[in-house]
mmCIF file with all atom_site columns, C-alpha atoms in Angstrom:
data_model
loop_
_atom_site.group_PDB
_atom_site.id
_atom_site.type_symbol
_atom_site.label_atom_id
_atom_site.label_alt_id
_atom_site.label_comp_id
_atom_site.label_asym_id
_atom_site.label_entity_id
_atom_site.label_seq_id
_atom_site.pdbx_PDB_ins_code
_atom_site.Cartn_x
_atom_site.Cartn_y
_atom_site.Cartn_z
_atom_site.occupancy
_atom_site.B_iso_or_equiv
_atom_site.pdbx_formal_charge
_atom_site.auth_seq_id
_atom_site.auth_comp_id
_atom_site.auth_asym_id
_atom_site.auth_atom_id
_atom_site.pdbx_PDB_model_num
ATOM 1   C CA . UNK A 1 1   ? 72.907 -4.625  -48.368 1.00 58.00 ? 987  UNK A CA 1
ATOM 2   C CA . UNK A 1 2   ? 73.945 -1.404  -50.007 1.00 78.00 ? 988  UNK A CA 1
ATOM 3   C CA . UNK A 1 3   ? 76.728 -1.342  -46.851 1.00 84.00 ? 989  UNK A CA 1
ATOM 4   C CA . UNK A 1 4   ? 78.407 -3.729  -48.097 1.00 84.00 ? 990  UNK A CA 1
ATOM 5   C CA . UNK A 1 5   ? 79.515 -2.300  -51.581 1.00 86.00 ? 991  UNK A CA 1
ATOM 6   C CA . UNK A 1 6   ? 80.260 0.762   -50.474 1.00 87.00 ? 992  UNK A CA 1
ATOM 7   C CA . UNK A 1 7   ? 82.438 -1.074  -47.518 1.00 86.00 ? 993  UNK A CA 1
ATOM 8   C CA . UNK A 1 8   ? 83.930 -3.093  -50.083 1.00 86.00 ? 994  UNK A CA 1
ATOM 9   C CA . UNK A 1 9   ? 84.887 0.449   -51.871 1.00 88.00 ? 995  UNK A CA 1
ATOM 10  C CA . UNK A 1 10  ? 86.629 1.250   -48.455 1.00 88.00 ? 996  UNK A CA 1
ATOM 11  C CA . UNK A 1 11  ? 84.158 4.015   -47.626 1.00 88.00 ? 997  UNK A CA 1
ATOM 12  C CA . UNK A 1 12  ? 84.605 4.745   -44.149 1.00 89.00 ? 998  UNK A CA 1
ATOM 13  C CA . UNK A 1 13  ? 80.703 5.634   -43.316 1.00 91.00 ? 999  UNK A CA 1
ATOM 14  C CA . UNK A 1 14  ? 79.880 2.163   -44.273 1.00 89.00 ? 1000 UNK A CA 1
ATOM 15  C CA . UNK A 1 15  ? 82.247 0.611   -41.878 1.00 89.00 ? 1001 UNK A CA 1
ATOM 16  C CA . UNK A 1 16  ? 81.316 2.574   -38.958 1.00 90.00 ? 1002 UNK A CA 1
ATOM 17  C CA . UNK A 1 17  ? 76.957 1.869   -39.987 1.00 90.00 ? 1003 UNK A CA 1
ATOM 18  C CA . UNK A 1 18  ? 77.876 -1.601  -40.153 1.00 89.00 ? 1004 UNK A CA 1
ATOM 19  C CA . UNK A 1 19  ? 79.868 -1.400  -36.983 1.00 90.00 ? 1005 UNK A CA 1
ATOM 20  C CA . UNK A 1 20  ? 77.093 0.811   -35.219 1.00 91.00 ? 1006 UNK A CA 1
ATOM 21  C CA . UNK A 1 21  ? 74.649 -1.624  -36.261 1.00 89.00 ? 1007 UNK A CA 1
ATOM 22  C CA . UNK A 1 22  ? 76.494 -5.164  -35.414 1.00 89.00 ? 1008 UNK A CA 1
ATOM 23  C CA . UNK A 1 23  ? 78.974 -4.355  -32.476 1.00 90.00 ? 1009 UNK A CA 1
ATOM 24  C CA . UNK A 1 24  ? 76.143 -4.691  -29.662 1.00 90.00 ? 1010 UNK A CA 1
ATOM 25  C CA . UNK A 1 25  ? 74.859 -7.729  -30.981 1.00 88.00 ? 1011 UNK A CA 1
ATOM 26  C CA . UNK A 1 26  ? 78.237 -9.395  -31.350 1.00 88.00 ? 1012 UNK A CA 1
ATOM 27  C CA . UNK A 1 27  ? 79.376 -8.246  -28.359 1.00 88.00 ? 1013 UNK A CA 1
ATOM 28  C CA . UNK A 1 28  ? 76.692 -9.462  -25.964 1.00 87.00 ? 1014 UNK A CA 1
ATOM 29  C CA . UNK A 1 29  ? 77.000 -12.820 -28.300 1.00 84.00 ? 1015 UNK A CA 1
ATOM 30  C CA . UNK A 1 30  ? 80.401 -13.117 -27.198 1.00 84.00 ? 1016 UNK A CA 1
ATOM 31  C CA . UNK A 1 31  ? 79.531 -12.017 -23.764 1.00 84.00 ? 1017 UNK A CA 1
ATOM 32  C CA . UNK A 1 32  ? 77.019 -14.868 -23.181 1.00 81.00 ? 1018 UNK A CA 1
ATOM 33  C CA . UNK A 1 33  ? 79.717 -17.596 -24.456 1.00 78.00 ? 1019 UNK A CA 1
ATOM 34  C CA . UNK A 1 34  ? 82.394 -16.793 -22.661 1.00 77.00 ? 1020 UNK A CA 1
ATOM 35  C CA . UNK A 1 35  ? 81.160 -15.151 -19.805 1.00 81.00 ? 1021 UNK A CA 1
ATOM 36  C CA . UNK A 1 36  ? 84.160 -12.353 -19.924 1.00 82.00 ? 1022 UNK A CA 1
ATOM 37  C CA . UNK A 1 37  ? 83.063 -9.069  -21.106 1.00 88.00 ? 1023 UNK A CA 1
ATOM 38  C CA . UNK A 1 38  ? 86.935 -8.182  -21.151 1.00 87.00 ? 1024 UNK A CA 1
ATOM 39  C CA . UNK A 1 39  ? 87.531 -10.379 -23.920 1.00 85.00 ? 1025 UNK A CA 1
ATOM 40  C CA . UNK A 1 40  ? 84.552 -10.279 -25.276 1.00 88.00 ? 1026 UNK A CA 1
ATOM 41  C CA . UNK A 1 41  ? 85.570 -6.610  -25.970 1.00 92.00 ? 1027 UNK A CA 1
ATOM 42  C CA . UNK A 1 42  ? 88.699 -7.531  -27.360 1.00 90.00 ? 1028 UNK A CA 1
ATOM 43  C CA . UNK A 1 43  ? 87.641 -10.708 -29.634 1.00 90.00 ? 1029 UNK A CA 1
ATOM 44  C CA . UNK A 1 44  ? 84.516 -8.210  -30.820 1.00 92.00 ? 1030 UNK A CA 1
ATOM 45  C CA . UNK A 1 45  ? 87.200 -5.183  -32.066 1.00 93.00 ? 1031 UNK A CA 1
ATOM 46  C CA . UNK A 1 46  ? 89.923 -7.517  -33.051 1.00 91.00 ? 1032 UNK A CA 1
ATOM 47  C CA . UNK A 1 47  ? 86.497 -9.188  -35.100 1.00 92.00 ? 1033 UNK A CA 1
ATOM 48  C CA . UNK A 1 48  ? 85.639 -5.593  -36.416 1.00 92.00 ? 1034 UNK A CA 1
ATOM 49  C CA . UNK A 1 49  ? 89.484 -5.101  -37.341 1.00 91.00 ? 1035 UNK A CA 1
ATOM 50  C CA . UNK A 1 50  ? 89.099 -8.147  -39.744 1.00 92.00 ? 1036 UNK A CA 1
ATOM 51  C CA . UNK A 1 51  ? 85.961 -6.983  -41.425 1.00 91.00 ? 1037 UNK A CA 1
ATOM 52  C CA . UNK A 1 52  ? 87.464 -3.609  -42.364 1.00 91.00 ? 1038 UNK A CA 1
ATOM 53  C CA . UNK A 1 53  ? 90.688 -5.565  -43.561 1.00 91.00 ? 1039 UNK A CA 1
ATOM 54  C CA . UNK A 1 54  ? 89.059 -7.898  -45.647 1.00 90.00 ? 1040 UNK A CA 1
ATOM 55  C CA . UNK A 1 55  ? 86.371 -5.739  -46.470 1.00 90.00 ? 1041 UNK A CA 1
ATOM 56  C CA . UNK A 1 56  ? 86.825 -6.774  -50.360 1.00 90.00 ? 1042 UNK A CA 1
ATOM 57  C CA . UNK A 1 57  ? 86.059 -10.092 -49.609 1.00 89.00 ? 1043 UNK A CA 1
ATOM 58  C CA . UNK A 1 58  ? 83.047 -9.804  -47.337 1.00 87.00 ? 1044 UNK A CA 1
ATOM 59  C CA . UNK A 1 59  ? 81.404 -7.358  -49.391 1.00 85.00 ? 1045 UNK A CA 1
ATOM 60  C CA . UNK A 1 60  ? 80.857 -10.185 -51.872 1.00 87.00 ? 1046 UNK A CA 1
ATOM 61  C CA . UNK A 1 61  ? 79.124 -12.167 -49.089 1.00 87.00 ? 1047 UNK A CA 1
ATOM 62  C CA . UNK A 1 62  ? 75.726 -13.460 -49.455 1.00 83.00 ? 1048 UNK A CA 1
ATOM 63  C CA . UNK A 1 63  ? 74.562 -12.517 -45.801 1.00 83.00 ? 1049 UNK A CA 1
ATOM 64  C CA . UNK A 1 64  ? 77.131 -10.122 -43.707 1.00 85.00 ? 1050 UNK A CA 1
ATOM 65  C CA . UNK A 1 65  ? 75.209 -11.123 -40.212 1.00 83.00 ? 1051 UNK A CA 1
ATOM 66  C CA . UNK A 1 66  ? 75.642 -15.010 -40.659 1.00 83.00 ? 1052 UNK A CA 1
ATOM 67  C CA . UNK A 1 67  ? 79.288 -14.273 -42.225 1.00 87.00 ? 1053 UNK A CA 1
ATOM 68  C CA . UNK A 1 68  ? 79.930 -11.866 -38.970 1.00 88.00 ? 1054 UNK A CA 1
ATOM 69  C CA . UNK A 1 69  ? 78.838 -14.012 -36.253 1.00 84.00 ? 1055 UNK A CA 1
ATOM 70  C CA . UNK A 1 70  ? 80.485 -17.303 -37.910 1.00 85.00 ? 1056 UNK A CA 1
ATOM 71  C CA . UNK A 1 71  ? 83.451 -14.598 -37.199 1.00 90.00 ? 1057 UNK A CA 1
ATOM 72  C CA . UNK A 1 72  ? 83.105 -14.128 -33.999 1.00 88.00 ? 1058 UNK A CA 1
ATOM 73  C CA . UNK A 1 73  ? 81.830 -17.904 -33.255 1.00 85.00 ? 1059 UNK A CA 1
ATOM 74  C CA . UNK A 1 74  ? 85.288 -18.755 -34.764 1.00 85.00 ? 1060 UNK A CA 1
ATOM 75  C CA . UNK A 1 75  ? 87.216 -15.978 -33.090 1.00 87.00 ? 1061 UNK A CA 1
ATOM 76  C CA . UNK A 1 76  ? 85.646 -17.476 -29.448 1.00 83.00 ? 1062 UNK A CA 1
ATOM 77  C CA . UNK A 1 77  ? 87.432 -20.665 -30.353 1.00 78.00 ? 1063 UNK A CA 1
ATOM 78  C CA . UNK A 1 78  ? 90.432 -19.982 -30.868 1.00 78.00 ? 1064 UNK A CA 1
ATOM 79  C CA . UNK A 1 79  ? 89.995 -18.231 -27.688 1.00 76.00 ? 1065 UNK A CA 1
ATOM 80  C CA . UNK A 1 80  ? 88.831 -21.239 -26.010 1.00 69.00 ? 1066 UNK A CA 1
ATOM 81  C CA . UNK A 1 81  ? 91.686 -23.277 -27.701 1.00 67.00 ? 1067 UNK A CA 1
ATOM 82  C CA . UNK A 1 82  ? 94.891 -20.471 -26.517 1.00 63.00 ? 1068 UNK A CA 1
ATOM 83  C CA . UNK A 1 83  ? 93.324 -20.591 -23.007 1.00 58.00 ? 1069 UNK A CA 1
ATOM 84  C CA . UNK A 1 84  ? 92.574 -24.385 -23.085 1.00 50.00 ? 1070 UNK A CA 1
ATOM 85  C CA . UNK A 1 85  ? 88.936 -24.132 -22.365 1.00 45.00 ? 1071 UNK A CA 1
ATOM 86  C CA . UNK A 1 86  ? 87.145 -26.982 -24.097 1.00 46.00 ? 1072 UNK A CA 1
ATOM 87  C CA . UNK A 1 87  ? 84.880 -26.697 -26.697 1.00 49.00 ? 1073 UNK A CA 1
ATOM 88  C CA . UNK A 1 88  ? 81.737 -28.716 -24.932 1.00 50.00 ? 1074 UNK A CA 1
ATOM 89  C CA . UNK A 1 89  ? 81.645 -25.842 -22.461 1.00 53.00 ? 1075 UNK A CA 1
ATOM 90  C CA . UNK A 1 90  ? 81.432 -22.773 -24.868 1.00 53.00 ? 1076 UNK A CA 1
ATOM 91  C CA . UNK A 1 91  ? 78.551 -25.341 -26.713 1.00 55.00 ? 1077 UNK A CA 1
ATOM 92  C CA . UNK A 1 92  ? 77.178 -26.496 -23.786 1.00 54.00 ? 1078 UNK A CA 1
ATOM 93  C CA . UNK A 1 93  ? 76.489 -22.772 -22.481 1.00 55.00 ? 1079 UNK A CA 1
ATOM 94  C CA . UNK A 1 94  ? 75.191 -21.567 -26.059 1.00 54.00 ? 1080 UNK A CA 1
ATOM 95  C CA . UNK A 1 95  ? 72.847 -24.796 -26.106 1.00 50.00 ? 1081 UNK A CA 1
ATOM 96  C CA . UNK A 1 96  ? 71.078 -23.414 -22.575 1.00 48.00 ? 1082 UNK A CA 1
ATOM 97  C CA . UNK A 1 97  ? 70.280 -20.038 -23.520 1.00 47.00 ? 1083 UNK A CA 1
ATOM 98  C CA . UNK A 1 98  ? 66.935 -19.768 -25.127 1.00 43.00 ? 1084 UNK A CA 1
ATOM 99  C CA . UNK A 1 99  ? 67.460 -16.055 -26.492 1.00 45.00 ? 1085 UNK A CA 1
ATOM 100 C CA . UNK A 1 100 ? 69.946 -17.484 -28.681 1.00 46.00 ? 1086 UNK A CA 1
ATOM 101 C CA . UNK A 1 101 ? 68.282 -16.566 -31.225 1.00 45.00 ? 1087 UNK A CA 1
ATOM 102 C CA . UNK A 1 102 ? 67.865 -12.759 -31.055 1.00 48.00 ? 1088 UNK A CA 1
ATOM 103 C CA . UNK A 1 103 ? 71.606 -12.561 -32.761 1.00 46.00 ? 1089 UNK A CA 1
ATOM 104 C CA . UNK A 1 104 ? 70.606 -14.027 -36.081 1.00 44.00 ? 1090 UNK A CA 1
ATOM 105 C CA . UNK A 1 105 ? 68.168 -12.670 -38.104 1.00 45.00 ? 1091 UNK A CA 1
ATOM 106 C CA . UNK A 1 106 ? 65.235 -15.544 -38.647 1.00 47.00 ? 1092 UNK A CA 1
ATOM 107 C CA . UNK A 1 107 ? 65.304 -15.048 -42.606 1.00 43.00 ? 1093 UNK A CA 1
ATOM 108 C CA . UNK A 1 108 ? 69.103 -16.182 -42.353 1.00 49.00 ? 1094 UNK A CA 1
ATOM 109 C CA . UNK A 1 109 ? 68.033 -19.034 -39.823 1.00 57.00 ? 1095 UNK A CA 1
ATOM 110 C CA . UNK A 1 110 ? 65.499 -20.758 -42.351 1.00 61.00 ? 1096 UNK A CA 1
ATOM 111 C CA . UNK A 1 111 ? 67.607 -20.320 -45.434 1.00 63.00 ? 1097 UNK A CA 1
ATOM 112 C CA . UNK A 1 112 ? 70.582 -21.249 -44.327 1.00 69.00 ? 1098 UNK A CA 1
ATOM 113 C CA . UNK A 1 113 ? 69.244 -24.206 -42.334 1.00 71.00 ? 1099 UNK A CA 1
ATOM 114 C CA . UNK A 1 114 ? 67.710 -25.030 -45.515 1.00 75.00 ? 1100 UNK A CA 1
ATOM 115 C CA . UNK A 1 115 ? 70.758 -24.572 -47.424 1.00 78.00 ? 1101 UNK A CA 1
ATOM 116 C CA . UNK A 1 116 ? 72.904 -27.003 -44.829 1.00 78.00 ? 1102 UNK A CA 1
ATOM 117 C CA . UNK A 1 117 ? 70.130 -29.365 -45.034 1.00 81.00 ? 1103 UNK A CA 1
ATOM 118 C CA . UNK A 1 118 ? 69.249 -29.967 -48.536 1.00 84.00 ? 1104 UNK A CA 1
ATOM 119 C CA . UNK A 1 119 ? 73.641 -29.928 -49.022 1.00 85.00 ? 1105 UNK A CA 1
ATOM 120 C CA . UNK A 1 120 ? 73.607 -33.410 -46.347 1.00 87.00 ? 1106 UNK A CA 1
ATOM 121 C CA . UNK A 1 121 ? 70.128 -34.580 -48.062 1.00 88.00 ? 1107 UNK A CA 1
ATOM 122 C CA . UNK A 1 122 ? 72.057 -34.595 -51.274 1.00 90.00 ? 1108 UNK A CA 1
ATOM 123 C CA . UNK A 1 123 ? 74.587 -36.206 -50.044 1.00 90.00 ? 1109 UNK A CA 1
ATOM 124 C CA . UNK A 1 124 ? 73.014 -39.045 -48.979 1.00 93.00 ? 1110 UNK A CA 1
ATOM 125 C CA . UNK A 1 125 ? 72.603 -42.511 -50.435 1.00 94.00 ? 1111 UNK A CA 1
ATOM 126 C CA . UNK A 1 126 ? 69.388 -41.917 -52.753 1.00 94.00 ? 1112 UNK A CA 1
ATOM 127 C CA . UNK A 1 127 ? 66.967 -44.341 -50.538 1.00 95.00 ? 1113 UNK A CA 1
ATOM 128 C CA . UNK A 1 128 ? 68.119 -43.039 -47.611 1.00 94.00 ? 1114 UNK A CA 1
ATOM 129 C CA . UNK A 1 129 ? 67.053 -39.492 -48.842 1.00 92.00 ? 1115 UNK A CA 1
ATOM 130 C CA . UNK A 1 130 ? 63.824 -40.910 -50.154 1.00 93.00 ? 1116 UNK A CA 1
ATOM 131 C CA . UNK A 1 131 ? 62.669 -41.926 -46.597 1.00 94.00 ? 1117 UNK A CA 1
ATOM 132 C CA . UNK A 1 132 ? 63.853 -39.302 -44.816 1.00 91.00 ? 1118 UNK A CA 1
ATOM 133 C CA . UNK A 1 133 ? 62.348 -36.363 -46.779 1.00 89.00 ? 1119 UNK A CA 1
ATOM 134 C CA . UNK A 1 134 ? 58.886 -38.186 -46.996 1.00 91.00 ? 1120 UNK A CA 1
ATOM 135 C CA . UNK A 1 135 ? 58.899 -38.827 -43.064 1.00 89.00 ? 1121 UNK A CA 1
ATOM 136 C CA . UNK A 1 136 ? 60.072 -35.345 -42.163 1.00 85.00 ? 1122 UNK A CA 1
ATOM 137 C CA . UNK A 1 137 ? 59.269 -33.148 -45.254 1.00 83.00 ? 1123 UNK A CA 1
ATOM 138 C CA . UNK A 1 138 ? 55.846 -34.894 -46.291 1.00 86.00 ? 1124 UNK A CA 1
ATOM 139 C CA . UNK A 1 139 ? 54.937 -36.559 -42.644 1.00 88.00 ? 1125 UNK A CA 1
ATOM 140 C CA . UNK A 1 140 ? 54.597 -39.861 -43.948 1.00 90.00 ? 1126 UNK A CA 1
ATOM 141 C CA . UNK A 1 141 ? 54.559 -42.617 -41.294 1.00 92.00 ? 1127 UNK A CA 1
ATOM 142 C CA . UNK A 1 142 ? 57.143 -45.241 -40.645 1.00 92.00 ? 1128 UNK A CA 1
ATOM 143 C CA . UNK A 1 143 ? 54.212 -47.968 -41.657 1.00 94.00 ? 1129 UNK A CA 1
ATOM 144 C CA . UNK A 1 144 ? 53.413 -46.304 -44.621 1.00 94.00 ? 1130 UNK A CA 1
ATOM 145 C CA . UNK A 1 145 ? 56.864 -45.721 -46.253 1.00 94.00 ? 1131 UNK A CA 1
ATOM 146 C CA . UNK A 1 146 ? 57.817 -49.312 -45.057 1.00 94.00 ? 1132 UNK A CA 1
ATOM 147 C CA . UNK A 1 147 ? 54.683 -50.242 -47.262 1.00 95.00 ? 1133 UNK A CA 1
ATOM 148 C CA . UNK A 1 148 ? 55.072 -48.102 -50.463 1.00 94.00 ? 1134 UNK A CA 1
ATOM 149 C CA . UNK A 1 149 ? 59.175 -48.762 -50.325 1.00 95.00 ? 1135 UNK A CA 1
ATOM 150 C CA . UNK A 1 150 ? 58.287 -52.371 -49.666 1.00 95.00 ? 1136 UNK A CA 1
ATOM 151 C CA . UNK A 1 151 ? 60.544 -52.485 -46.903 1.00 94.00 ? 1137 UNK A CA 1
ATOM 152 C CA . UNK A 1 152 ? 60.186 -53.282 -43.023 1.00 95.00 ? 1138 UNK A CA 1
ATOM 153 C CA . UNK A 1 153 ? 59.616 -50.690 -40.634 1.00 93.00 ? 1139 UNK A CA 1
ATOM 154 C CA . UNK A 1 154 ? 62.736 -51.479 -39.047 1.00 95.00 ? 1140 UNK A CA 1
ATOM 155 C CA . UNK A 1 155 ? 64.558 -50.450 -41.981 1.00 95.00 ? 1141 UNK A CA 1
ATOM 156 C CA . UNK A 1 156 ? 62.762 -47.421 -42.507 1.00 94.00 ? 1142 UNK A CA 1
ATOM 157 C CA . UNK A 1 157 ? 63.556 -46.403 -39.075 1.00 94.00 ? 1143 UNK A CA 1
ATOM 158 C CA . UNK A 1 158 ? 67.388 -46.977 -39.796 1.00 95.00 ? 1144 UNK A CA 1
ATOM 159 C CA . UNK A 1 159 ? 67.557 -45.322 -42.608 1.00 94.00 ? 1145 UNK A CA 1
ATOM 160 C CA . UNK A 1 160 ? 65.754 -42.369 -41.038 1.00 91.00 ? 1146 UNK A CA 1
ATOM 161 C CA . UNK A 1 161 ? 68.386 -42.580 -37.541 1.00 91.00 ? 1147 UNK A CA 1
ATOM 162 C CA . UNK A 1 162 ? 71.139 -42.542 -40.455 1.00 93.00 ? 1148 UNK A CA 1
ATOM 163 C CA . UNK A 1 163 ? 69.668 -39.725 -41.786 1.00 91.00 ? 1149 UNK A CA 1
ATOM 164 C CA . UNK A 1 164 ? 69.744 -37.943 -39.131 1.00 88.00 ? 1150 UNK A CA 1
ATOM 165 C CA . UNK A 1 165 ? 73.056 -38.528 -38.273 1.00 87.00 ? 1151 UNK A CA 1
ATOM 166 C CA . UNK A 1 166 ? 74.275 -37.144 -41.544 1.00 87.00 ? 1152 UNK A CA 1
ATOM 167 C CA . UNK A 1 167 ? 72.311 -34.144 -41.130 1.00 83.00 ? 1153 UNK A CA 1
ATOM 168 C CA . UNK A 1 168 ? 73.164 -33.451 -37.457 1.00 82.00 ? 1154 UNK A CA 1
ATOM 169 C CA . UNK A 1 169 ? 77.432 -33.925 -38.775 1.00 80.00 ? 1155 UNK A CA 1
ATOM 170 C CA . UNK A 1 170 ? 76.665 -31.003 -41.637 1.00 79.00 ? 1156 UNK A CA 1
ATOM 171 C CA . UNK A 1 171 ? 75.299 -28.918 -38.830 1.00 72.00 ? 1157 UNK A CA 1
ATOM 172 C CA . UNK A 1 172 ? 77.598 -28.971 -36.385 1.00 70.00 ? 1158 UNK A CA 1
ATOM 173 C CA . UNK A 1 173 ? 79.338 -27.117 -38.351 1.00 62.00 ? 1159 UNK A CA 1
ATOM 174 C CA . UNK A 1 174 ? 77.778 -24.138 -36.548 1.00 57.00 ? 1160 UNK A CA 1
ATOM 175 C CA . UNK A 1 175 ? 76.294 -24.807 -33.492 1.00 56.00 ? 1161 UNK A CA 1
ATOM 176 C CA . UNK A 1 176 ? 73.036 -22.471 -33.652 1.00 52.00 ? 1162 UNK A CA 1
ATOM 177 C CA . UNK A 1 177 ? 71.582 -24.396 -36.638 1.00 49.00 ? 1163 UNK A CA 1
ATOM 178 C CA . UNK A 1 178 ? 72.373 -27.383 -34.776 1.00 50.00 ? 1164 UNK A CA 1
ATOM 179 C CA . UNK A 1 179 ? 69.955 -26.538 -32.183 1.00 52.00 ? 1165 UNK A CA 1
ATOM 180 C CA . UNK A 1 180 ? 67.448 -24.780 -34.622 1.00 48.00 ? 1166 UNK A CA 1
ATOM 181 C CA . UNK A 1 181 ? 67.710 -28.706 -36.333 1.00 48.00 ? 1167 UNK A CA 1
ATOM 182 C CA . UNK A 1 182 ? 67.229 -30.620 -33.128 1.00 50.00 ? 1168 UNK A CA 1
ATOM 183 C CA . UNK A 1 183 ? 64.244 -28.376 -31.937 1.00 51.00 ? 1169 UNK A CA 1
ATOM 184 C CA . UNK A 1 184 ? 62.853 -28.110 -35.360 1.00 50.00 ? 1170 UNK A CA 1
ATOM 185 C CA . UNK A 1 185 ? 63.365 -32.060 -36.768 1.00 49.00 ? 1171 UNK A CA 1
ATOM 186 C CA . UNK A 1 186 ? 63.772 -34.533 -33.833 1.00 47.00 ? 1172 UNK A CA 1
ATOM 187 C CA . UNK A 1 187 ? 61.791 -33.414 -31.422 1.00 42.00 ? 1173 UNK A CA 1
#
């Protein structure tokens, strides 16, 4: 985004497209997780603050939208966490709201789910990646990789639940692909 440079160069006009662009967004974001449109204001321009301080840094990021809403995802928990709200709650609201999605571009969804993915997948125990990417990359039955692995279909099935497991701990990491995994991979 040619934004970005030229915020990274300190240019005002940058700051305030960027900002003109992303502070509606954010702010109903913040809106819908905490439900307090006062500090929602507050953790959006304290949020907005941040990107203009650091703006030498995040002008080097890869995606400013991810990057600005794993901001404000953060800056909601530490809210949660100096008002002793838990953390379940703030997920547990973000988990109900089907138009979740409208804050994060769908290219940025797919890659970076990808990304988080393919980081756990490698991860993993080489047979335990074997199974897992033929059942849910190639659609391979539990029979049939039991049969070409030479393996039972019980093991198969445990090495896919471990899978799982290890992919659902990488995402966690940020909620929204958590969801976009669970509707996407074990449903």
């Amino acid at each position: 985004m040619e934004y970005l440079e030229a915020l990274g160069k300190g240019e005002p006009e940058a700051f305030a497209a960027l900002y003109e662009h992303y502070a509606g967004k954010c702010l109903r974001f913040v809106i819908s997780l905490t439900r307090n449109e006062d500090a929602a204001k507050d953790i959006t321009h304290d949020v907005f603050v941040k990107v203009w301080r650091y703006r030498k840094s995040i002008a080097k990021v890869d995606s400013f939208s991810f990057y600005l809403f794993r901001m404000m995802k953060n800056a909601v928990l530490d809210l949660c966490e100096r008002d002793s709200l838990c953390r379940s709650y703030i997920t547990a609201q973000a988990l109900d709201r089907k138009d979740l999605y409208t804050y994060i571009d769908e290219d940025l969804n797919a890659d970076t789910l990808r990304r988080i993915i393919m980081e756990a997948l490698n991860g993993m125990p080489e047979q335990r990646r074997k199974i897992f990417m033929m059942s849910r990359f190639k659609g391979v039955s539990n029979a049939e990789i039991a049969n070409r692995m030479s393996l039972s279909i019980r093991t198969v099935e445990k090495h896919i639940s471990n899978a799982l497991v290890d992919v659902k701990k990488a995402l966690e990491k940020n909620y929204i692909f958590f969801i976009i995994f669970l509707r996407v991979f074990v449903d």
